[in-house]
PDB file of C-alpha atoms in Angstrom:
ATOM      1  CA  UNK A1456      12.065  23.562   1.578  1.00 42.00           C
ATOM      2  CA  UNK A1457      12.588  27.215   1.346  1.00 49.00           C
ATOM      3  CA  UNK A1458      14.450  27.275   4.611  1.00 59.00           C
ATOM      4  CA  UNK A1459      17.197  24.871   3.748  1.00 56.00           C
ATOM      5  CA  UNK A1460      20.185  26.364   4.255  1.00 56.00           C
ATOM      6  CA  UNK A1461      23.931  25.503   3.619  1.00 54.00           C
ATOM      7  CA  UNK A1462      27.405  26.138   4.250  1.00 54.00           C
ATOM      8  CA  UNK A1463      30.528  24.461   2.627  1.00 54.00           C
ATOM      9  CA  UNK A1464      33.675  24.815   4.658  1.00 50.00           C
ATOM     10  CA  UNK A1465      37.261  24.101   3.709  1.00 52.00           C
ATOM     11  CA  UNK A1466      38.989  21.569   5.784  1.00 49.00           C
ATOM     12  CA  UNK A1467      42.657  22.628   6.514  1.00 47.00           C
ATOM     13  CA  UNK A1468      41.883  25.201   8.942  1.00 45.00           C
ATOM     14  CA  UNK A1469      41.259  24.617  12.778  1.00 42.00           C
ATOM     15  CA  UNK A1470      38.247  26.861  12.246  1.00 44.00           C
ATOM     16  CA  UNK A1471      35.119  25.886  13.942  1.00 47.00           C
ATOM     17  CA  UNK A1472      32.674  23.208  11.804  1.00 50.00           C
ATOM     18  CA  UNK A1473      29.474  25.144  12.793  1.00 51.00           C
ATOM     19  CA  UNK A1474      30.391  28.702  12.561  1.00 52.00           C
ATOM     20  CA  UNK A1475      28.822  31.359  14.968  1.00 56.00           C
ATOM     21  CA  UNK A1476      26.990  32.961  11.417  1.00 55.00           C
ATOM     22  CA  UNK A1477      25.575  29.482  10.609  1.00 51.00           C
ATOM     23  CA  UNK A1478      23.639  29.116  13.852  1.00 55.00           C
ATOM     24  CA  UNK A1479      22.632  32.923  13.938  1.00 57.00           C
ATOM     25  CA  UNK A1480      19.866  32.852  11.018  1.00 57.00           C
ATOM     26  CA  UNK A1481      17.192  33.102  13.845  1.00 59.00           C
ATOM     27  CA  UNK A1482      17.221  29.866  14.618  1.00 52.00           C
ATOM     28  CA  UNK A1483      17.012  30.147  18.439  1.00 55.00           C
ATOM     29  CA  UNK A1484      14.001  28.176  20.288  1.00 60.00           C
ATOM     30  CA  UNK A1485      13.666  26.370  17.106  1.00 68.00           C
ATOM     31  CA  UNK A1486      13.853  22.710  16.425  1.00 74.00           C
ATOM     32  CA  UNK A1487      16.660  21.988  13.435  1.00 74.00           C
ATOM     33  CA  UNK A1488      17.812  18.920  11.703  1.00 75.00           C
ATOM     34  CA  UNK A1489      21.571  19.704  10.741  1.00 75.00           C
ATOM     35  CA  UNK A1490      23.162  17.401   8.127  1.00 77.00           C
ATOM     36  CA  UNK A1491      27.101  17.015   7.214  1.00 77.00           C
ATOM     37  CA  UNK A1492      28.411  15.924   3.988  1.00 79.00           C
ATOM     38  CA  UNK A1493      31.966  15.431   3.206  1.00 78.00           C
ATOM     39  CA  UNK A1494      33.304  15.918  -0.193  1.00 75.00           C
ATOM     40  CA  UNK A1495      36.185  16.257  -2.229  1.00 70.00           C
ATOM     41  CA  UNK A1496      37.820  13.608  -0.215  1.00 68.00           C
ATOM     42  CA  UNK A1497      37.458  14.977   3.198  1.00 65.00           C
ATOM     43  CA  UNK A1498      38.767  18.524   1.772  1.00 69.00           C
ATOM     44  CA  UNK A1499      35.400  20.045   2.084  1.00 72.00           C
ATOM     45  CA  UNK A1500      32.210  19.206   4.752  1.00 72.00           C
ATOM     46  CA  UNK A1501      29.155  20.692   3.749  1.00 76.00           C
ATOM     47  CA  UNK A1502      26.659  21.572   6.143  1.00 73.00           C
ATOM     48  CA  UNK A1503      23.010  21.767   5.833  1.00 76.00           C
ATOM     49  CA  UNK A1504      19.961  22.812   7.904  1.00 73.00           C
ATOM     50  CA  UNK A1505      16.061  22.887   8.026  1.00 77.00           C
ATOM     51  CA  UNK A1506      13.268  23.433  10.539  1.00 77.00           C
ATOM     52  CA  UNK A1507      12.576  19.710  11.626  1.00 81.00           C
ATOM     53  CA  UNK A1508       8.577  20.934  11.005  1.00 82.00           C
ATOM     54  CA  UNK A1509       9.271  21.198   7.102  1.00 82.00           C
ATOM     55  CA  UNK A1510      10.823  17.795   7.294  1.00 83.00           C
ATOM     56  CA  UNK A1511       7.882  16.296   9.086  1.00 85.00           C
ATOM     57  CA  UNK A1512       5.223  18.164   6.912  1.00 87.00           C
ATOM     58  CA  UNK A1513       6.853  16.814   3.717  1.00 86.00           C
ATOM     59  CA  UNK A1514       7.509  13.349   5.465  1.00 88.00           C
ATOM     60  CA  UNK A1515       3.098  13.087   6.468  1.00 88.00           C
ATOM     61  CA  UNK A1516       2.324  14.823   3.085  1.00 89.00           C
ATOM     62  CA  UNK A1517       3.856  11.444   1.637  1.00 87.00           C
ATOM     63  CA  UNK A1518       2.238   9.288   3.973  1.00 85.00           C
ATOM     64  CA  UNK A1519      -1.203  10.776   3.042  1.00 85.00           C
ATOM     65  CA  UNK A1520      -0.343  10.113  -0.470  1.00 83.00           C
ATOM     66  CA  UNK A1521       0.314   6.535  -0.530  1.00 89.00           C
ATOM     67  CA  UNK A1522      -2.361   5.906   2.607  1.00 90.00           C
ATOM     68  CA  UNK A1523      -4.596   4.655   0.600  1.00 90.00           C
ATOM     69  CA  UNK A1524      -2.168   2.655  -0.800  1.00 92.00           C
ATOM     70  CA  UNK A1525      -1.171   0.995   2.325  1.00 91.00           C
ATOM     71  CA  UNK A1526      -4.856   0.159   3.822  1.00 93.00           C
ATOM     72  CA  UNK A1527      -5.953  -1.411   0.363  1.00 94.00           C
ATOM     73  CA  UNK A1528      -2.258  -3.740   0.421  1.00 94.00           C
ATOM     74  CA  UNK A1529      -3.350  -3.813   4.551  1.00 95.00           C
ATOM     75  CA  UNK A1530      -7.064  -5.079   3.230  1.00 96.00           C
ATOM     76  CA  UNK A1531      -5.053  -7.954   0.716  1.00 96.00           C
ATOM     77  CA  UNK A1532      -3.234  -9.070   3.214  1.00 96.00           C
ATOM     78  CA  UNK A1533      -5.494  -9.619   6.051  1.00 96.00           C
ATOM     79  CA  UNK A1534      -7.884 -11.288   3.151  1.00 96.00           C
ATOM     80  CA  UNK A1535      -4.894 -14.020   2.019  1.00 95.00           C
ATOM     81  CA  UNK A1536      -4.348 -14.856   5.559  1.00 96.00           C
ATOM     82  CA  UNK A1537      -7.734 -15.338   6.393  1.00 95.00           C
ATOM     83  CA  UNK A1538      -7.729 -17.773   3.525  1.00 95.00           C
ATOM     84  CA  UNK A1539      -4.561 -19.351   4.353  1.00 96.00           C
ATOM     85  CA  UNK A1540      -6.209 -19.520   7.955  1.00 96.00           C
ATOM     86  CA  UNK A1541      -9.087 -21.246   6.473  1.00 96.00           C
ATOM     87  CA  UNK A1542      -6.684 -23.403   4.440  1.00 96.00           C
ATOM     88  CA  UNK A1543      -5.195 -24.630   7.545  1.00 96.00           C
ATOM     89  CA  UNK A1544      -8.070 -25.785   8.819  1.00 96.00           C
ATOM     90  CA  UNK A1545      -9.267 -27.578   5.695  1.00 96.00           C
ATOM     91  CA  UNK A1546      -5.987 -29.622   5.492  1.00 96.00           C
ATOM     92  CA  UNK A1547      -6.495 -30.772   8.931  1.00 96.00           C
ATOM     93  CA  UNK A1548      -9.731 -31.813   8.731  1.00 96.00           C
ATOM     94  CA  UNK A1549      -8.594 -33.758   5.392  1.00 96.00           C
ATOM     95  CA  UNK A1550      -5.586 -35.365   7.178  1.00 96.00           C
ATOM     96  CA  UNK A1551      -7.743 -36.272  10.293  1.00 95.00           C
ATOM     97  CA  UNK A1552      -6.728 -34.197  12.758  1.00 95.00           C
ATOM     98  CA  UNK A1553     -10.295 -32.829  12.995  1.00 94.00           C
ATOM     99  CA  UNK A1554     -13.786 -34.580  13.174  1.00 95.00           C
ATOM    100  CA  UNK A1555     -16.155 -33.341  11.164  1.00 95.00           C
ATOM    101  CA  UNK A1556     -18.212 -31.628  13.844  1.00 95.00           C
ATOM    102  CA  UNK A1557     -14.750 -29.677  14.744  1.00 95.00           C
ATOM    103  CA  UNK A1558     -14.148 -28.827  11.344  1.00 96.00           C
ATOM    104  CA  UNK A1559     -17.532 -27.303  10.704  1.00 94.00           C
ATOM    105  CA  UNK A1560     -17.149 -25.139  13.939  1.00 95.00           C
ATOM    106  CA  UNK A1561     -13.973 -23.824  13.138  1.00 94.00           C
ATOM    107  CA  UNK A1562     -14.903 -23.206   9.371  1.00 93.00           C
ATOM    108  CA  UNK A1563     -17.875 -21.091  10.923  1.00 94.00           C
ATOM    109  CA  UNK A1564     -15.451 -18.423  11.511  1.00 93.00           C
ATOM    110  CA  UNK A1565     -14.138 -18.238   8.003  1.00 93.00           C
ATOM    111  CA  UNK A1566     -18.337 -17.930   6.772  1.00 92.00           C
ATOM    112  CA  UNK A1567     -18.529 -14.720   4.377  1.00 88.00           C
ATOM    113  CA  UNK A1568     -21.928 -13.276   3.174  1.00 92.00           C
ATOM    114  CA  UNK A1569     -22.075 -12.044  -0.054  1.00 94.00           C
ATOM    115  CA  UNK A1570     -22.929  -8.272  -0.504  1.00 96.00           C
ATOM    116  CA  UNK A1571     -23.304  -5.878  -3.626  1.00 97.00           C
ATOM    117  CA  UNK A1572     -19.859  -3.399  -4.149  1.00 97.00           C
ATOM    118  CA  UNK A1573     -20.108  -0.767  -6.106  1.00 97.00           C
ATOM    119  CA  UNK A1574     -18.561  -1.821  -9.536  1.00 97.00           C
ATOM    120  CA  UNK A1575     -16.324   1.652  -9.733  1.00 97.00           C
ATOM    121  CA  UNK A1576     -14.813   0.690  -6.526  1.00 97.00           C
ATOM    122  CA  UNK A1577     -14.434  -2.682  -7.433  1.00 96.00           C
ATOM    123  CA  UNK A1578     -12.566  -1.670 -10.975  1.00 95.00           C
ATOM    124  CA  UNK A1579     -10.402   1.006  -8.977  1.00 95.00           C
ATOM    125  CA  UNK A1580      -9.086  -1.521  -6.473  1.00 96.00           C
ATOM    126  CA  UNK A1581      -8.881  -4.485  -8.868  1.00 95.00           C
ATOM    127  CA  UNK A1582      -6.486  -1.548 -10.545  1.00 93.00           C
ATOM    128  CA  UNK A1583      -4.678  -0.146  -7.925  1.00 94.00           C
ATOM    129  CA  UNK A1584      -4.235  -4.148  -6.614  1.00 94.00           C
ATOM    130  CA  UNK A1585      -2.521  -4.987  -9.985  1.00 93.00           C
ATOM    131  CA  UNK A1586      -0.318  -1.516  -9.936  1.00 93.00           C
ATOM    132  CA  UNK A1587       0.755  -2.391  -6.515  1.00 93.00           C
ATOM    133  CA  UNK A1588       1.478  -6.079  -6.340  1.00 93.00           C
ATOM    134  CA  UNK A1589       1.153  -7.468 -10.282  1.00 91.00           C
ATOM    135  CA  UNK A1590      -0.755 -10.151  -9.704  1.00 88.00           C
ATOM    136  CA  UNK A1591      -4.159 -10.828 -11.299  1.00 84.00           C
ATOM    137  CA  UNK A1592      -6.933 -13.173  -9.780  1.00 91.00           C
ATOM    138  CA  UNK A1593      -9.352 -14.928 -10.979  1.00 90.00           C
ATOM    139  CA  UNK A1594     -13.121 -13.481 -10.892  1.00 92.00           C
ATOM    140  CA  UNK A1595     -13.686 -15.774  -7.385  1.00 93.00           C
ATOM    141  CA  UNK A1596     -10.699 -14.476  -5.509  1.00 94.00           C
ATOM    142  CA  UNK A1597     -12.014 -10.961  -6.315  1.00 95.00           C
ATOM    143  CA  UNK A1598     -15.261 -12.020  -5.301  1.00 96.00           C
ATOM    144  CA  UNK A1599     -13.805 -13.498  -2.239  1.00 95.00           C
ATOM    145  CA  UNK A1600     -11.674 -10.198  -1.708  1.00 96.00           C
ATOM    146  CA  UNK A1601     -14.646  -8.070  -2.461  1.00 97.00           C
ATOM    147  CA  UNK A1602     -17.288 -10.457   0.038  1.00 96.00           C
ATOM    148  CA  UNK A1603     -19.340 -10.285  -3.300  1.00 97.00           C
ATOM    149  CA  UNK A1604     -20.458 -12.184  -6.204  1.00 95.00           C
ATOM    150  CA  UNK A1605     -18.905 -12.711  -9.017  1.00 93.00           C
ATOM    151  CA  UNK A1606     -21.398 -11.027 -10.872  1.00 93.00           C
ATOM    152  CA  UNK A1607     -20.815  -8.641  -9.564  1.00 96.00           C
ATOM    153  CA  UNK A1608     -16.776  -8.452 -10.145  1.00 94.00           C
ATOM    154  CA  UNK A1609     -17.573  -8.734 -13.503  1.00 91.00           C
ATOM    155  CA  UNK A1610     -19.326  -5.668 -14.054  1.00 93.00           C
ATOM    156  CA  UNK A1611     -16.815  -4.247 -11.800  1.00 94.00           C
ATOM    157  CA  UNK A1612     -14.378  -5.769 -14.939  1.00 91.00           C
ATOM    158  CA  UNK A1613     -16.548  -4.393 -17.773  1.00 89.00           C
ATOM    159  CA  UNK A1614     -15.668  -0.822 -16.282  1.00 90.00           C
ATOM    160  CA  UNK A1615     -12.146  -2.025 -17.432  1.00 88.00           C
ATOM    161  CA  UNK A1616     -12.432  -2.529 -20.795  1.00 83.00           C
ATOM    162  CA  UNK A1617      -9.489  -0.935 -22.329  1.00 83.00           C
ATOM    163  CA  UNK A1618      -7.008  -3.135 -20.333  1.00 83.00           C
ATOM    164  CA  UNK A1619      -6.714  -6.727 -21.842  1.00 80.00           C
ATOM    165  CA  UNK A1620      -5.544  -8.477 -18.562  1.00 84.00           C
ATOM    166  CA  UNK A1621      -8.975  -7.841 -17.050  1.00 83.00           C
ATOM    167  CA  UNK A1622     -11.029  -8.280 -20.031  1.00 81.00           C
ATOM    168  CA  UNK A1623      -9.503 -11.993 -20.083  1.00 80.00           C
ATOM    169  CA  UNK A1624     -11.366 -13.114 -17.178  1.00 81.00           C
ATOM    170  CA  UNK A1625     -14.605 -12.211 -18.632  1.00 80.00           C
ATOM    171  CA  UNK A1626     -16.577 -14.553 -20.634  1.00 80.00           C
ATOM    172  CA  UNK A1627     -17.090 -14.515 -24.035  1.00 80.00           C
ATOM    173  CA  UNK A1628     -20.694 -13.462 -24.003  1.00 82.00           C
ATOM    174  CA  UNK A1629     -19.660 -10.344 -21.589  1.00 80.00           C
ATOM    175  CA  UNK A1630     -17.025  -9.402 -23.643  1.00 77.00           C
ATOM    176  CA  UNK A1631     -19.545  -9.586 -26.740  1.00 77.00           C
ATOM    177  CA  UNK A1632     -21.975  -7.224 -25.145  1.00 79.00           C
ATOM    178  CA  UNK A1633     -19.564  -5.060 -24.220  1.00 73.00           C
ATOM    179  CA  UNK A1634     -18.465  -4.854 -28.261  1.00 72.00           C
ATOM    180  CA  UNK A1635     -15.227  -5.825 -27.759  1.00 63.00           C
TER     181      UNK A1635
END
């Protein structure tokens, strides 16, 4: 923010707030964002300006930063409803509200085919999932995030071998190959 620019003016005086000088850095035909601070218990207001663009460049420099962030917590969240959809449906079948016939029509929505992930992308989402949120699933929630087997979560899991949470879901024999 090299073009942030401030003034501090002492209260006390029936001077302007904005002085002339303040407005005349070149500023004309330009879009500003002016800020006022008071301090020293209303003795003081400080003043503060910026291009609106610099403010806007650093504001989408942040978004592209954590964008990846936000589709993969986007991506959880569409996947838990879909379960909690499914969920729904399952309870009413059980409690009668739906035939069988109706239940297996509705479930066909809620059908997932299983398909090979890459196990790198698999161990840097499983990651970046338990940075974001904290919570650890089991291999078959990962499989069922992933659409996946959970074969294939585990060698995504093998990948994270130096972090203990992850290496608990993996079963003995894994973790024996792996020499851990």
């Amino acid at each position: 923010m090299s073009q942030l620019r401030s003034r501090t003016l002492q209260s006390g005086t029936s001077s302007r707030i904005v002085t002339e000088d303040f407005l005349a850095d070149n500023n004309t035909n330009q879009d500003i964002l002016v800020r006022f601070q008071l301090e020293n218990g209303l003795k003081a207001i400080t003043v503060t300006s910026t291009n609106t663009q610099i403010i806007r460049d650093g504001l989408n420099a942040y978004h592209g930063q954590h964008e990846q962030d936000i589709n993969l917590l986007r991506s959880v969240i569409f996947w838990l409803r879909n379960n909690l959809d499914y969920d729904g449906v399952y309870t009413a079948f059980l409690l009668g509200c739906l035939s069988e016939e109706e239940f297996e029509e509705e479930s066909e929505k809620f059908t997932v085919y299983e398909e090979f992930v890459d196990p790198i992308k698999i161990a840097q989402d499983i990651q970046k999932m338990y940075s974001l949120i904290g919570v650890d699933f089991d291999t078959s929630d990962y499989a069922g995030y992933f659409k996946c087997s959970q074969e294939n979560v585990m060698e995504g899991l093998k990948l994270l071998k130096n972090n203990p949470i992850f290496m608990e879901k993996l079963p003995q024999k894994i973790i024996q190959e792996i020499g851990l």
